[in-house]
JSON list of C-alpha atoms and ligand atoms in Angstrom, two decimals:
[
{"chain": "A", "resi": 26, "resn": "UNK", "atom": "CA", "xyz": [-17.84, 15.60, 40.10]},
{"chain": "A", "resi": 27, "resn": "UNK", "atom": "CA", "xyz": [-16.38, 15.25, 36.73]},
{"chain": "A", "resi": 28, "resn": "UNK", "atom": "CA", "xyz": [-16.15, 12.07, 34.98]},
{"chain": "A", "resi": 29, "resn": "UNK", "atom": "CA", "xyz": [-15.19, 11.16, 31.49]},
{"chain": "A", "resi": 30, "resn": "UNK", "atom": "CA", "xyz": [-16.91, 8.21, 29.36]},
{"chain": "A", "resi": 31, "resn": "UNK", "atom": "CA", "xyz": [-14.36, 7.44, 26.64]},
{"chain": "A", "resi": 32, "resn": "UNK", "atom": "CA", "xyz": [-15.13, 5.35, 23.43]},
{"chain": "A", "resi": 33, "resn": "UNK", "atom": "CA", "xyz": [-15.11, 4.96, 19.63]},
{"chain": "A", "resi": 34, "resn": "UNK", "atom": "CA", "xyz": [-19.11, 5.27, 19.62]},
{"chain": "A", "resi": 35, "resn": "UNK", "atom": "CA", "xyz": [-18.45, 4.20, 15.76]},
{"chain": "A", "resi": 36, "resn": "UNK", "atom": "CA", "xyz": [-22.08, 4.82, 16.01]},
{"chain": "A", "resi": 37, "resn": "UNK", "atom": "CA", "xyz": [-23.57, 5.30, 19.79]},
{"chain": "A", "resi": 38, "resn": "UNK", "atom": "CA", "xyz": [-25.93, 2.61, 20.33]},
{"chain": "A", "resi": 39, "resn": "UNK", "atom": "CA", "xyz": [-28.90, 2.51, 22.74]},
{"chain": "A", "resi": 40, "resn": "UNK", "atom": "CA", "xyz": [-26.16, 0.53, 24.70]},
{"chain": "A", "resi": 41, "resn": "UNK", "atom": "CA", "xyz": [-24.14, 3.21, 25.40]},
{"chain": "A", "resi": 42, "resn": "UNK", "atom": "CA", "xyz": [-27.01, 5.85, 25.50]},
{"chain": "A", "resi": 43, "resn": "UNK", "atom": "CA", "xyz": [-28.32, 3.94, 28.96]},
{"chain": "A", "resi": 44, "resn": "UNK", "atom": "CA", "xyz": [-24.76, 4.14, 30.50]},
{"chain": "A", "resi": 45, "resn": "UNK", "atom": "CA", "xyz": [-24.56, 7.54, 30.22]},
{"chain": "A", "resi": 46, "resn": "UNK", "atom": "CA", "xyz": [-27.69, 7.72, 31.30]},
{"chain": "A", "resi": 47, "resn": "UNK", "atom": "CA", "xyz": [-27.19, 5.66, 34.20]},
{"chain": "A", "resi": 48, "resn": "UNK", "atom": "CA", "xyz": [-23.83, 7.70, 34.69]},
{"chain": "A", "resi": 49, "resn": "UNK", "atom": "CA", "xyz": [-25.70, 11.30, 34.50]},
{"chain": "A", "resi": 50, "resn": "UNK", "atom": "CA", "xyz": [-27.31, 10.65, 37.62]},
{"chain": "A", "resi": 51, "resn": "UNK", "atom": "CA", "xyz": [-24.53, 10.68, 39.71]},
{"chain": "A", "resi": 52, "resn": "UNK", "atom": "CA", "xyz": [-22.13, 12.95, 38.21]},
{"chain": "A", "resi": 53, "resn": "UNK", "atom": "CA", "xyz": [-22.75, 16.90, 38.04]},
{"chain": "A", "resi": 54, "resn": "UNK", "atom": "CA", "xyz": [-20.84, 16.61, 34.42]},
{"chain": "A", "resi": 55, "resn": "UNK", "atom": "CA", "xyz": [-20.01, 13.78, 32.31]},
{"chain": "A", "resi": 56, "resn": "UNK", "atom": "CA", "xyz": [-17.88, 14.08, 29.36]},
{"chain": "A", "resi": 57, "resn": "UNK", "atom": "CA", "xyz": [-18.72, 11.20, 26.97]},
{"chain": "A", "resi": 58, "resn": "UNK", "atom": "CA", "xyz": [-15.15, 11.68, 24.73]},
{"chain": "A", "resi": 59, "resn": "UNK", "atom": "CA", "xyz": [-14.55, 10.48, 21.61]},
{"chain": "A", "resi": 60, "resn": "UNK", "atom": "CA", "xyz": [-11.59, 8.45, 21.21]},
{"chain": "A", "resi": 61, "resn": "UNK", "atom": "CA", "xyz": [-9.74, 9.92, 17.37]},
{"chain": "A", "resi": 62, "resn": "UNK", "atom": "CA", "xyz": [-6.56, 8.04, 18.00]},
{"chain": "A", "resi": 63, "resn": "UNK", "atom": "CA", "xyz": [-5.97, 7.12, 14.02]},
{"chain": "A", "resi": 64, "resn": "UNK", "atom": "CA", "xyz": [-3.98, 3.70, 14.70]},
{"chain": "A", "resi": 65, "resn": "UNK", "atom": "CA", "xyz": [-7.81, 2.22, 15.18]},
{"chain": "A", "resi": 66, "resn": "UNK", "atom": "CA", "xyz": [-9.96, 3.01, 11.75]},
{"chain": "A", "resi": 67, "resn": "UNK", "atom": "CA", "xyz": [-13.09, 3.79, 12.02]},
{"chain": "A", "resi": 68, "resn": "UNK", "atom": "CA", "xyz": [-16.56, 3.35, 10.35]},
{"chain": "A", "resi": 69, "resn": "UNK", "atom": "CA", "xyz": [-17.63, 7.01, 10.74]},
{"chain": "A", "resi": 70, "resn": "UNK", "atom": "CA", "xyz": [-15.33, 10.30, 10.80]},
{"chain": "A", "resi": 71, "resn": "UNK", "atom": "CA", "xyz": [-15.53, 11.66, 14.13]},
{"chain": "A", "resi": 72, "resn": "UNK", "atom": "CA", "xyz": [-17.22, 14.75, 13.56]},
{"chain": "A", "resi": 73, "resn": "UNK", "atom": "CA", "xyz": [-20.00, 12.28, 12.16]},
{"chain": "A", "resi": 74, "resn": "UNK", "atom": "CA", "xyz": [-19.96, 10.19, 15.52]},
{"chain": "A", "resi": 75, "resn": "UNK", "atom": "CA", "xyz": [-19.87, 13.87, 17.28]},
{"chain": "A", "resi": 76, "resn": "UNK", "atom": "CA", "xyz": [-22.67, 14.86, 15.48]},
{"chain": "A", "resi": 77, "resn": "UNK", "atom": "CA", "xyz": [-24.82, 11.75, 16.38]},
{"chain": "A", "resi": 78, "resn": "UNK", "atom": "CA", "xyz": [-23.77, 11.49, 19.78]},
{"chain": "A", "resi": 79, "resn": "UNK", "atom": "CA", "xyz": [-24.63, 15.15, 20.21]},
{"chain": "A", "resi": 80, "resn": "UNK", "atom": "CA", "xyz": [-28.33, 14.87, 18.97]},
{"chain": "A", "resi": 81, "resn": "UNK", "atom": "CA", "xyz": [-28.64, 11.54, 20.56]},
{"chain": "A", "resi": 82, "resn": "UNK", "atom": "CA", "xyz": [-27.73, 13.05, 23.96]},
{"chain": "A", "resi": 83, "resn": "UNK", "atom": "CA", "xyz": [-29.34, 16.51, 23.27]},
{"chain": "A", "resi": 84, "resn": "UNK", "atom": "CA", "xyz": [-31.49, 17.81, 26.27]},
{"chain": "A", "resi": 85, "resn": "UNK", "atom": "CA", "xyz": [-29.36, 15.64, 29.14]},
{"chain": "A", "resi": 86, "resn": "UNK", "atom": "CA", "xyz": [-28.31, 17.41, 31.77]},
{"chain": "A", "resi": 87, "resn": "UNK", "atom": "CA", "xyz": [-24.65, 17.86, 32.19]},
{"chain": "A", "resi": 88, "resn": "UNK", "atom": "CA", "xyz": [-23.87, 15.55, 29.36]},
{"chain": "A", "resi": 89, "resn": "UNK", "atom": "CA", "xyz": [-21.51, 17.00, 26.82]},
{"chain": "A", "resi": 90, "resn": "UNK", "atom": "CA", "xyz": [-19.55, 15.68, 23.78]},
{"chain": "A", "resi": 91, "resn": "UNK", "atom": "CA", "xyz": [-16.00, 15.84, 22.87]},
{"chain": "A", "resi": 92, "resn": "UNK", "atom": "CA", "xyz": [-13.56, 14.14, 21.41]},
{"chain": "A", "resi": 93, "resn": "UNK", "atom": "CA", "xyz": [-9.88, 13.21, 22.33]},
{"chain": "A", "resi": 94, "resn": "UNK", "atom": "CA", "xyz": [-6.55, 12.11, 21.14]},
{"chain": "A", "resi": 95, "resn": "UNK", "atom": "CA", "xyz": [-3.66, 10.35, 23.10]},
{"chain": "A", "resi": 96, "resn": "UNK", "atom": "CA", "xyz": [-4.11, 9.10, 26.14]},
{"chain": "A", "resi": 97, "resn": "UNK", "atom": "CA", "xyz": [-7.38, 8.77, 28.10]},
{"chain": "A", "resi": 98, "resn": "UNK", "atom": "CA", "xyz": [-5.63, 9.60, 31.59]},
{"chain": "A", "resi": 99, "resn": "UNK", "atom": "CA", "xyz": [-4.14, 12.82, 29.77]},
{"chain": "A", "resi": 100, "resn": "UNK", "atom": "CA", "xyz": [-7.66, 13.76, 28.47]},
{"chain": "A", "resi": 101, "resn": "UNK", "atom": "CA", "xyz": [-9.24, 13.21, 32.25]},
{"chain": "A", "resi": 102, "resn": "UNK", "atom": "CA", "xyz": [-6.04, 15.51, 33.17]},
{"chain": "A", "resi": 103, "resn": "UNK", "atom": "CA", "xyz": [-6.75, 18.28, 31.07]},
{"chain": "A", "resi": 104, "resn": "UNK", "atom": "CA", "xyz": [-10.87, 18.30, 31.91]},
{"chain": "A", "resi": 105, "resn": "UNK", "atom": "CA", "xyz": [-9.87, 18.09, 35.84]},
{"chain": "A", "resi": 106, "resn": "UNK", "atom": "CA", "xyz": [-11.64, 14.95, 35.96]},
{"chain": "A", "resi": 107, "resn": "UNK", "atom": "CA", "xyz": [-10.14, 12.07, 38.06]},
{"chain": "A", "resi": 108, "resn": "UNK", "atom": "CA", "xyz": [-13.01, 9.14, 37.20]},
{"chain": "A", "resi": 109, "resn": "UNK", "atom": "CA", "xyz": [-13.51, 6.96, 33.98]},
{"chain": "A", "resi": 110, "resn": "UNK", "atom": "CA", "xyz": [-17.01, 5.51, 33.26]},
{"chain": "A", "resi": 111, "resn": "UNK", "atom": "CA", "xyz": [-16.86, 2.03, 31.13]},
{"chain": "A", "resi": 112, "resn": "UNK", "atom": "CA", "xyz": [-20.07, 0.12, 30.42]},
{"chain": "A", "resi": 113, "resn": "UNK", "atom": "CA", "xyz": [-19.58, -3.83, 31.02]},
{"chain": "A", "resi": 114, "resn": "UNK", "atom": "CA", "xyz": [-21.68, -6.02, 29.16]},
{"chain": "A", "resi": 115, "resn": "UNK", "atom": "CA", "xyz": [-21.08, -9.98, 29.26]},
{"chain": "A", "resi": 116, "resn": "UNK", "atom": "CA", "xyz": [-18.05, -11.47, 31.50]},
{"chain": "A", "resi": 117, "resn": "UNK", "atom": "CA", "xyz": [-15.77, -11.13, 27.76]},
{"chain": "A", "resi": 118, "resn": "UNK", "atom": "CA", "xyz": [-15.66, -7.57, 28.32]},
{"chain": "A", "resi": 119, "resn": "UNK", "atom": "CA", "xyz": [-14.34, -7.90, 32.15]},
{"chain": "A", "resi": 120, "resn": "UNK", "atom": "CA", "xyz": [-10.51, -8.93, 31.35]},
{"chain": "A", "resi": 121, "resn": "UNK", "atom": "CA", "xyz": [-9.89, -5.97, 28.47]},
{"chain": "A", "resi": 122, "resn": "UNK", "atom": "CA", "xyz": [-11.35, -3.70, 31.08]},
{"chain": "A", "resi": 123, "resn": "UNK", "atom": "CA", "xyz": [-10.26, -4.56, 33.83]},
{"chain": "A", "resi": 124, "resn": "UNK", "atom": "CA", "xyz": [-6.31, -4.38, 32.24]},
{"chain": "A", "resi": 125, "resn": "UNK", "atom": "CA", "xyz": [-7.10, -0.90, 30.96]},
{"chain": "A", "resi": 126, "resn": "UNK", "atom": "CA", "xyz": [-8.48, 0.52, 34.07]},
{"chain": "A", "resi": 127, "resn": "UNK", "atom": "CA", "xyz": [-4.99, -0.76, 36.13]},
{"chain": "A", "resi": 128, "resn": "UNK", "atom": "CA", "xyz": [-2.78, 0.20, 32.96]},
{"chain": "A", "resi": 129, "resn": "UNK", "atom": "CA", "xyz": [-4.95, 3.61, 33.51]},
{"chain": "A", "resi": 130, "resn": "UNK", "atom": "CA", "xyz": [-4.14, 4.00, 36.94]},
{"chain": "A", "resi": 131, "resn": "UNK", "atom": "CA", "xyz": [-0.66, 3.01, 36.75]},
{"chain": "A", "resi": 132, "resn": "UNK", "atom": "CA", "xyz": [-0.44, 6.06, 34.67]},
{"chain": "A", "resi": 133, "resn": "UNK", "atom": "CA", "xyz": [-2.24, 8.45, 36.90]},
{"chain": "A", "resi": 134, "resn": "UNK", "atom": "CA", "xyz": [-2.67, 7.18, 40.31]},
{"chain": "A", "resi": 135, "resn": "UNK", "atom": "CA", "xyz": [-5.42, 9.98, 40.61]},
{"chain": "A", "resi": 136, "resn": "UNK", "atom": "CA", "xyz": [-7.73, 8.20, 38.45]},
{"chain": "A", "resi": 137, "resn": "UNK", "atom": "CA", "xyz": [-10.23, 5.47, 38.61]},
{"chain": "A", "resi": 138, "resn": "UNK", "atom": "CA", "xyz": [-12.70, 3.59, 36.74]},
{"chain": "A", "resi": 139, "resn": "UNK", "atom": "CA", "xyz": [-16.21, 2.44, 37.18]},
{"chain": "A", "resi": 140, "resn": "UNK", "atom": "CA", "xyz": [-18.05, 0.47, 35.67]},
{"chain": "A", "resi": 141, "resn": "UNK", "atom": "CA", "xyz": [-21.64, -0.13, 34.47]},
{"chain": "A", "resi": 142, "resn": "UNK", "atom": "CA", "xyz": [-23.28, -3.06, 34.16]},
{"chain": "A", "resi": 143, "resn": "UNK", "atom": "CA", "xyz": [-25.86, -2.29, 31.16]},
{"chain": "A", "resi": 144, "resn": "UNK", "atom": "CA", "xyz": [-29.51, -3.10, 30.92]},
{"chain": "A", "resi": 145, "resn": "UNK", "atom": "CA", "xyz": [-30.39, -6.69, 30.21]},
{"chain": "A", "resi": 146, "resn": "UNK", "atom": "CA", "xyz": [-31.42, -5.90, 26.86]},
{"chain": "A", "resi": 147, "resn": "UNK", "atom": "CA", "xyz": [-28.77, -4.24, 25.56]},
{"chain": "A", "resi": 148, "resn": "UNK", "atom": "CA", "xyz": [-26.16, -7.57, 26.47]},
{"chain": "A", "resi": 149, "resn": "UNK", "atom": "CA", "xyz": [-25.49, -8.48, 23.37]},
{"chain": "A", "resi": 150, "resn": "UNK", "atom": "CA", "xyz": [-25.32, -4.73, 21.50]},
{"chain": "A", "resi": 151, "resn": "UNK", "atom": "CA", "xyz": [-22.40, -3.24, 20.34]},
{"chain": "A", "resi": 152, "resn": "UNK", "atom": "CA", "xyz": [-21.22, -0.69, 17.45]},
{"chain": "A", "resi": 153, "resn": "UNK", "atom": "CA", "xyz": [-19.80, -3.47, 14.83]},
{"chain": "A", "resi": 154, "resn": "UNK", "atom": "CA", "xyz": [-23.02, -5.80, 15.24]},
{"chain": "A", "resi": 155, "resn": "UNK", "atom": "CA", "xyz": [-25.35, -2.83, 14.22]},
{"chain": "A", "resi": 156, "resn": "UNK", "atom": "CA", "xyz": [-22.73, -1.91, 11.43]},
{"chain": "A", "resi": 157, "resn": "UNK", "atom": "CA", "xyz": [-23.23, -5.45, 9.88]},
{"chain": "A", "resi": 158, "resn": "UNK", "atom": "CA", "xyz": [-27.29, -5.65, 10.57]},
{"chain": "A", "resi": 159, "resn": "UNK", "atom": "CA", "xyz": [-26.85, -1.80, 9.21]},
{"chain": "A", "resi": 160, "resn": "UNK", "atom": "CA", "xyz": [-25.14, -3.03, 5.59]},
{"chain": "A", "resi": 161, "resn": "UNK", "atom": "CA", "xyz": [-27.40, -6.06, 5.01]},
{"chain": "A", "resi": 162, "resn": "UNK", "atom": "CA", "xyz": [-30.61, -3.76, 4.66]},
{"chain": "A", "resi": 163, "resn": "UNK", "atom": "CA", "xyz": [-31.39, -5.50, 8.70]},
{"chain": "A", "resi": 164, "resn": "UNK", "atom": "CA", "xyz": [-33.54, -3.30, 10.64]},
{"chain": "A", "resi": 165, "resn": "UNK", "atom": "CA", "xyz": [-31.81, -1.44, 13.21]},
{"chain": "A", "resi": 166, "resn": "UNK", "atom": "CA", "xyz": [-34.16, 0.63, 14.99]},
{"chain": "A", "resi": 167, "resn": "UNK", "atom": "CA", "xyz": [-34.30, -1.02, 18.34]},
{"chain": "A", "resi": 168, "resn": "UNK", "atom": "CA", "xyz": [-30.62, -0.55, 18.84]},
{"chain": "A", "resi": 169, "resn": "UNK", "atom": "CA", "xyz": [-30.02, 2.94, 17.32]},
{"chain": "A", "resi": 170, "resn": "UNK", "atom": "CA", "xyz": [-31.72, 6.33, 17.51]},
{"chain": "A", "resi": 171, "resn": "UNK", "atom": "CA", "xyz": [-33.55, 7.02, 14.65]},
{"chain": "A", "resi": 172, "resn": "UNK", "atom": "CA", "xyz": [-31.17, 9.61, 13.37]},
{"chain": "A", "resi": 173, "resn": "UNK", "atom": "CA", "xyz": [-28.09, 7.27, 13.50]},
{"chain": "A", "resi": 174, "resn": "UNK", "atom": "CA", "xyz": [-30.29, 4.36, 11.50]},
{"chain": "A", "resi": 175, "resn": "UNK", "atom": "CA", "xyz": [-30.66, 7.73, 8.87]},
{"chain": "A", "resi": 176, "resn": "UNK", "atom": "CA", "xyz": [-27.20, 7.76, 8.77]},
{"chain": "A", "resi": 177, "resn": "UNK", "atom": "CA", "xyz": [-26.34, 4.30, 8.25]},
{"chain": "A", "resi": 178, "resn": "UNK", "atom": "CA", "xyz": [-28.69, 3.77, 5.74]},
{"chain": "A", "resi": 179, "resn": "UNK", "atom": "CA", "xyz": [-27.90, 6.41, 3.52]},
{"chain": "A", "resi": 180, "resn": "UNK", "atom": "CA", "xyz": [-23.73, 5.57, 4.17]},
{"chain": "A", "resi": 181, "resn": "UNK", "atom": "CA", "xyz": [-24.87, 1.96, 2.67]},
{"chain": "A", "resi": 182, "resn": "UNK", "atom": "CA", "xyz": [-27.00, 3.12, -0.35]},
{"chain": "A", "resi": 183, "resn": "UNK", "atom": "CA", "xyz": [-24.21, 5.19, -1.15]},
{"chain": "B", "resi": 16, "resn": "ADP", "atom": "P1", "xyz": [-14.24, 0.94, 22.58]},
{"chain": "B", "resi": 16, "resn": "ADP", "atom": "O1", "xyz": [-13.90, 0.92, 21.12]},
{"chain": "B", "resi": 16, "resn": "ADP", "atom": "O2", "xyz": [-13.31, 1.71, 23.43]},
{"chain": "B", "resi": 16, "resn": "ADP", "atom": "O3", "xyz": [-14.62, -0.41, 23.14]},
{"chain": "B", "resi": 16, "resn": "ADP", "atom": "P2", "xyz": [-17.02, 1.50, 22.35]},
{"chain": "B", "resi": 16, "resn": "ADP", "atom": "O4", "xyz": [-17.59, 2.69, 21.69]},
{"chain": "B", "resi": 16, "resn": "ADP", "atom": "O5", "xyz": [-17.23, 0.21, 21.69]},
{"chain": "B", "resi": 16, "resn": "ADP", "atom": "O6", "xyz": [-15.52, 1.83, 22.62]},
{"chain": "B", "resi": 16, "resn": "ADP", "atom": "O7", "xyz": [-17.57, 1.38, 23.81]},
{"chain": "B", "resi": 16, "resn": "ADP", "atom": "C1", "xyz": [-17.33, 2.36, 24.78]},
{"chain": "B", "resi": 16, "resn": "ADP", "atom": "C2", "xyz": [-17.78, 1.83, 26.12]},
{"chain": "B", "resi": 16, "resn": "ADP", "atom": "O8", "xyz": [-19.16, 1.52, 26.07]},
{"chain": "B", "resi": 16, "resn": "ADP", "atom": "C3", "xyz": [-17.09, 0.57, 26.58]},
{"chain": "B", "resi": 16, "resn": "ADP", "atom": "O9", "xyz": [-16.91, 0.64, 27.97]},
{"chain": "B", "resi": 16, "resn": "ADP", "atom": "C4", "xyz": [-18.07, -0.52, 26.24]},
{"chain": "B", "resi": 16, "resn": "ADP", "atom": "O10", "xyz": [-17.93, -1.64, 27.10]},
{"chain": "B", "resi": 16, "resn": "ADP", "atom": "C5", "xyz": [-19.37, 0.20, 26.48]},
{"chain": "B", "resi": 16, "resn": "ADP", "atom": "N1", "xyz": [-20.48, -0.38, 25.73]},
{"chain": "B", "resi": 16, "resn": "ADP", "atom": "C6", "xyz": [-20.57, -0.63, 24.42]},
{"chain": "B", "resi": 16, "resn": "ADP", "atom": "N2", "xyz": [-21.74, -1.20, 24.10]},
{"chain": "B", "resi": 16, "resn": "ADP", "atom": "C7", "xyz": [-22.43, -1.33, 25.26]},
{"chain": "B", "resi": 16, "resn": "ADP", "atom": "C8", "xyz": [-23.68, -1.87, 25.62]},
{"chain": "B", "resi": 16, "resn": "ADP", "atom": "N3", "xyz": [-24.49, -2.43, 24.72]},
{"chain": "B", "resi": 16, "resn": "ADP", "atom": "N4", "xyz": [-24.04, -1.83, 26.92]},
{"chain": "B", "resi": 16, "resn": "ADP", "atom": "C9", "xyz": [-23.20, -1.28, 27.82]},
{"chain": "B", "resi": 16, "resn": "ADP", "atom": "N5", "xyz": [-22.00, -0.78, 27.56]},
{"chain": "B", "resi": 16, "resn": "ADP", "atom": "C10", "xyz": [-21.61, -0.79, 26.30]}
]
């Protein structure tokens, strides 16, 4: 089974590294896609959050990287995937989910979401919270791999 694990990863955190983890397990390939839809700016181009998610997930089996425009139901389309992987941290992330995942299968019956709850520790982790520890000089390395701390470091000395 296919499944695709959309997101801005604007950078992948260890948050997101444990759901595809978790999600590895049971799939035979999981497509973690990046989202390149220009209406929502990002912090990182996405061949930089391409690059990081590809050496963060190097060496897992049947994890591969890509990235997407339009819609996420068209992407799962086009991969012959009919399954959606979302991570769910606290009970604020449940209502935005849980309208995507009906909007999502109001557009293609043929496709469902699960979701993950993630690891205790990672509850209160998310992309914009290491961006702001990232550009106060805050140390980021229990959140990030070390080549994505690299990378934020050297985007806030420049
Ligand atoms: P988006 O911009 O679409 O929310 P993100 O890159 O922020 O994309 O997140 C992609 C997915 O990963 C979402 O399902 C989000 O809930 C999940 N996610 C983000 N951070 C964590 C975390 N710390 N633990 C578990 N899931 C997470």
């Amino acid at each position: 089974m296919t499944a695709v694990y959309p997101g801005s990863f604007d950078p992948v955190t260890y948050g997101h590294l444990d759901i595809i983890r978790r999600a590895s397990v049971f799939t035979d390939r999981l497509i973690v896609a990046v989202l390149t839809n220009s209406a929502k700016s990002s912090f990182f181009s996405v061949e930089e959050r391409l690059d990081m998610l590809s050496a963060a997930t190097d060496g897992m089996e049947g994890v591969v990287v890509r990235s997407f425009s339009g819609l996420t139901v068209d992407f799962c389309r086009s991969v012959g995937s009919n399954l959606i992987v979302r991570g769910l941290r606290a009970v604020t992330d449940f209502e935005s989910e849980f309208q995507m995942a009906l909007t999502n299968r109001e557009l293609a019956g043929e496709v469902d979401t699960i979701f993950i709850s993630t690891s205790t520790k990672y509850l209160f982790l998310s992309s914009s919270i290491v961006r702001e520890i990232a550009l106060y000089g805050g140390d980021v390395s229990a959140m990030v791999t070390p080549g994505v701390a690299e990378r934020l470091t050297r985007r806030f000395k420049g």
